[in-house]
PDB file of C-alpha atoms in Angstrom:
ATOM      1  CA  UNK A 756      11.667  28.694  55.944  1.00 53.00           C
ATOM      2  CA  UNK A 757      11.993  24.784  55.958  1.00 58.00           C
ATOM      3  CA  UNK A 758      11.366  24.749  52.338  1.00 64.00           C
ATOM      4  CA  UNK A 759      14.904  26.780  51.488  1.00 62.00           C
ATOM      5  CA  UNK A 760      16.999  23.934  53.225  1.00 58.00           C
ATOM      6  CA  UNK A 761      14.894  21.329  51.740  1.00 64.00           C
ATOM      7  CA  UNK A 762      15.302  22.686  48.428  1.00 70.00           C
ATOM      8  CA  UNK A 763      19.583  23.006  49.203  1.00 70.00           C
ATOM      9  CA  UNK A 764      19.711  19.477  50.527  1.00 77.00           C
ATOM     10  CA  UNK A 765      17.517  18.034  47.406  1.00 83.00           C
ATOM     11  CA  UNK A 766      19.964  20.311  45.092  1.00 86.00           C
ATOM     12  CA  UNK A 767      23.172  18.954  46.551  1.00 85.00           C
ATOM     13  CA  UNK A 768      21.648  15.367  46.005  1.00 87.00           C
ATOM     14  CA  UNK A 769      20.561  16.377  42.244  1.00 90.00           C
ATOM     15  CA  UNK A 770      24.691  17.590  41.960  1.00 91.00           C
ATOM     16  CA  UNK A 771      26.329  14.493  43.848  1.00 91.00           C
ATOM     17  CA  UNK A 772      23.934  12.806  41.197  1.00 92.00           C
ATOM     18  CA  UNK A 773      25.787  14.087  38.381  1.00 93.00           C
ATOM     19  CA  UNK A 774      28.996  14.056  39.351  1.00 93.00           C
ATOM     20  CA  UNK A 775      28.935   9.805  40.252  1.00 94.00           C
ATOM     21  CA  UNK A 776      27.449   9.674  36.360  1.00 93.00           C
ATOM     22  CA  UNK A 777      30.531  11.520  35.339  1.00 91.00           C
ATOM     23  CA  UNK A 778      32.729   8.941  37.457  1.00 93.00           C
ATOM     24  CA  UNK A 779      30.723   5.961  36.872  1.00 94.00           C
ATOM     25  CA  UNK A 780      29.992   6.272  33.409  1.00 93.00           C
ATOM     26  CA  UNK A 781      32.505   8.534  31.218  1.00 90.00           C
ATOM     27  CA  UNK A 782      30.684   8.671  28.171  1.00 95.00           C
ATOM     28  CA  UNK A 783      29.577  11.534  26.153  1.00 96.00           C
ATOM     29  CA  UNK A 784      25.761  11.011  26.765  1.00 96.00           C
ATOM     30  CA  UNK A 785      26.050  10.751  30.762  1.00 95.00           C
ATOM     31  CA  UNK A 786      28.257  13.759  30.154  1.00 95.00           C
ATOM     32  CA  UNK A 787      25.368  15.494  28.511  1.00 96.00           C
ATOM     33  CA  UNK A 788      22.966  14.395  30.849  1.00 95.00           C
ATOM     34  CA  UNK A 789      25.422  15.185  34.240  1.00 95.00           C
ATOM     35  CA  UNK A 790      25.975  19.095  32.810  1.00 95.00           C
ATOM     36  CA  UNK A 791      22.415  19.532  32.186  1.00 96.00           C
ATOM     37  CA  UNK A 792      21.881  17.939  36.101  1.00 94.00           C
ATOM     38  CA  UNK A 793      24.922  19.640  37.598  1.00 93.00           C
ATOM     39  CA  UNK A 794      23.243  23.146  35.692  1.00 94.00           C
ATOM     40  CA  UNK A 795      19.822  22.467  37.584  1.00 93.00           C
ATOM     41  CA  UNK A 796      21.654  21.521  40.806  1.00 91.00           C
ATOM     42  CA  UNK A 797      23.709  24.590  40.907  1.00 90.00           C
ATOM     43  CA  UNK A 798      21.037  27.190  40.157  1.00 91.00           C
ATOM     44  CA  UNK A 799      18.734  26.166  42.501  1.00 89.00           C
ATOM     45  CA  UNK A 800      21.711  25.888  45.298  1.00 85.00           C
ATOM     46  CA  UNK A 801      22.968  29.540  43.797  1.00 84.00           C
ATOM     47  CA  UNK A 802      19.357  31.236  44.087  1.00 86.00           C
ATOM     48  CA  UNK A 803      18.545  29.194  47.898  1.00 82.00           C
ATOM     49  CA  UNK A 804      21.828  30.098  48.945  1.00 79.00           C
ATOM     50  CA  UNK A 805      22.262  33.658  48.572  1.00 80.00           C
ATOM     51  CA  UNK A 806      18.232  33.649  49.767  1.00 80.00           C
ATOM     52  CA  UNK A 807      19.545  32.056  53.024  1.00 77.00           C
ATOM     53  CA  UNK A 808      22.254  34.700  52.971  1.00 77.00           C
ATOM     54  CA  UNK A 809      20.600  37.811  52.391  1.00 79.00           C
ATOM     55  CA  UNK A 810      18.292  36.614  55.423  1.00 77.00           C
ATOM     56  CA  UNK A 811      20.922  36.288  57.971  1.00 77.00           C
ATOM     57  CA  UNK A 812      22.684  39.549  57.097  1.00 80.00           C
ATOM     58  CA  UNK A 813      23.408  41.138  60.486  1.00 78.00           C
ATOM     59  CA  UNK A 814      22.248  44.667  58.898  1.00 80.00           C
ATOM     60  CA  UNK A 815      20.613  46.317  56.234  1.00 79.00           C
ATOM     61  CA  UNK A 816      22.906  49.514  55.989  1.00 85.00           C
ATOM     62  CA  UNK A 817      25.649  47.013  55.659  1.00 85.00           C
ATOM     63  CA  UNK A 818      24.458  44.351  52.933  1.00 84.00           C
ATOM     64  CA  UNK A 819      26.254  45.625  49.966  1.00 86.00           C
ATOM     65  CA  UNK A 820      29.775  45.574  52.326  1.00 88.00           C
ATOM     66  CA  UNK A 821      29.022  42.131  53.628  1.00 86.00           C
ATOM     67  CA  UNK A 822      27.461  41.017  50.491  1.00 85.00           C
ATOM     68  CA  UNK A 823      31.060  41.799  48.765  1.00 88.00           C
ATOM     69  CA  UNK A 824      32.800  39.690  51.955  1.00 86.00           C
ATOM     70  CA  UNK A 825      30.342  36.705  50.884  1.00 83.00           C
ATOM     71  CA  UNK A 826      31.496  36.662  47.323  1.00 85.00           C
ATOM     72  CA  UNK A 827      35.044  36.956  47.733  1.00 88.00           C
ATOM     73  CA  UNK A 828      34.307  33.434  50.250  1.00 84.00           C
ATOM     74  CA  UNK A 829      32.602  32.602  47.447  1.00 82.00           C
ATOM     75  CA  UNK A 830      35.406  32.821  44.986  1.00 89.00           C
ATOM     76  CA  UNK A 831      37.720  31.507  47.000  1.00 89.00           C
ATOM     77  CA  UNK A 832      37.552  27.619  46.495  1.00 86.00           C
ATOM     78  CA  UNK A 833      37.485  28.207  42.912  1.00 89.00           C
ATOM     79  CA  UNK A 834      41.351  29.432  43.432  1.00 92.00           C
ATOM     80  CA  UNK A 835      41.504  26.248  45.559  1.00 93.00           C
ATOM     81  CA  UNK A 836      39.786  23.574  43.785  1.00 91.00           C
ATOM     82  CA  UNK A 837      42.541  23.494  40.918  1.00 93.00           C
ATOM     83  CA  UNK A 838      45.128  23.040  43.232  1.00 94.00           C
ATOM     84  CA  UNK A 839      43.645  20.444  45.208  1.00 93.00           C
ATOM     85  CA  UNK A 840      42.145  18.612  41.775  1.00 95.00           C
ATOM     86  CA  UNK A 841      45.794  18.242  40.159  1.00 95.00           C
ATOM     87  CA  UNK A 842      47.101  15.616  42.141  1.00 95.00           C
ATOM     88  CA  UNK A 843      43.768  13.589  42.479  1.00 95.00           C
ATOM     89  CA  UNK A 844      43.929  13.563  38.676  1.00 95.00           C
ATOM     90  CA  UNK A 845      47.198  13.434  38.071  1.00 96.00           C
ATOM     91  CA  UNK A 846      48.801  11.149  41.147  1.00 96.00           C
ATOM     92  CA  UNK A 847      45.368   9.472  42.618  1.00 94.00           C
ATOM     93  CA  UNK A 848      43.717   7.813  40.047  1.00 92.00           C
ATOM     94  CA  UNK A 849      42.655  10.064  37.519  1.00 94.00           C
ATOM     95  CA  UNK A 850      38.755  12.168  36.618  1.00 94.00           C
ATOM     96  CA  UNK A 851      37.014   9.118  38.374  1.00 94.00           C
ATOM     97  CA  UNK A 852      38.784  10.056  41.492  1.00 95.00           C
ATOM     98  CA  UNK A 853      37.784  13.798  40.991  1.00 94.00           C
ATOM     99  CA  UNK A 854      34.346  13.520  40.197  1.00 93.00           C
ATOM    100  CA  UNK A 855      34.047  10.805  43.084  1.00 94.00           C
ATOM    101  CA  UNK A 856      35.673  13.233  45.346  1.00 94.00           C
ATOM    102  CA  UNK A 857      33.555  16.123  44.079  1.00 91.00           C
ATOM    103  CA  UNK A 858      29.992  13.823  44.977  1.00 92.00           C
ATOM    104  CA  UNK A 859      31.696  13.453  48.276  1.00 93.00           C
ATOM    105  CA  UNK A 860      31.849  17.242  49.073  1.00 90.00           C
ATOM    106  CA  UNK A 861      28.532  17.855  47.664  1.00 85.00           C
ATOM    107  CA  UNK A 862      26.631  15.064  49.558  1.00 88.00           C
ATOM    108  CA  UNK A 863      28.273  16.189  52.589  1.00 89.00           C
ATOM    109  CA  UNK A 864      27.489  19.849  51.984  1.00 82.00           C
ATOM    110  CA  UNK A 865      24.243  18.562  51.278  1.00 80.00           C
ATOM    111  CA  UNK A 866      23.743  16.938  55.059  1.00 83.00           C
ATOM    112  CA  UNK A 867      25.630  19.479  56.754  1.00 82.00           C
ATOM    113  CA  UNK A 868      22.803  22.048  55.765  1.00 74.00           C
ATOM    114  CA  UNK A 869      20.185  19.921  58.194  1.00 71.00           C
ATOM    115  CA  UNK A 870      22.494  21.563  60.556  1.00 70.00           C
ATOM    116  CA  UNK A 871      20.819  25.227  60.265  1.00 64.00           C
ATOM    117  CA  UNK A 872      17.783  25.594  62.280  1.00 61.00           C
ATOM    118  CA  UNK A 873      17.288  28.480  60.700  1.00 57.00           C
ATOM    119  CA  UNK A 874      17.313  32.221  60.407  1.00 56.00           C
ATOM    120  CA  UNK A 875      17.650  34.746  63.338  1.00 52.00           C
TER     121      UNK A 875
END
């Protein structure tokens, strides 16, 4: 229900969190702090997102199939993400830029998910 996207949203916040320590303040206890943050985040997105998922599976006899689609989509911007991080580190000023850019994508993943209504 409502809870599920609340709980998303509040978990991309508790990641965007983390990653503007890591930008704002590269030291090794706000690195500490950010992994243990950017751990929490991500589970709770993980567990609320493949809850979401498994709910808006077109149909049962099919789940495993589309289930294997969904993780492959899944695994796909980790093949990206390198690719697109080497130049922001490299060419566009460095980890600060990364981890900036990397809030960025979370908050907005993080608003974007007000834009499910819900489940069919």
């Amino acid at each position: 229900g409502s809870e599920m996207f609340i709980r998303d949203r509040g978990s991309g916040v508790v990641m965007t969190v983390a990653t503007v320590g890591l930008a704002l303040w590269p030291t090794w206890p706000v690195a500490l702090a950010s992994a243990a943050l950017l751990g929490v985040g991500f589970g709770v997105f993980t567990a609320v997102d493949f809850a979401l998922l498994t709910d808006v599976l077109p149909d049962a006899a099919h789940r495993g199939k589309d289930l294997g689609v969904l993780n492959v989509a899944n695994a796909l911007p980790q093949v990206i993400a390198p690719v697109l991080a080497a130049p922001l580190v490299a060419h566009l000023g460095g980890y600060r830029t990364l981890y900036l850019t990397a809030a960025a994508t979370g908050l907005l993943g993080a608003v974007l998910v007000r834009r499910i209504r819900g489940v069919a």
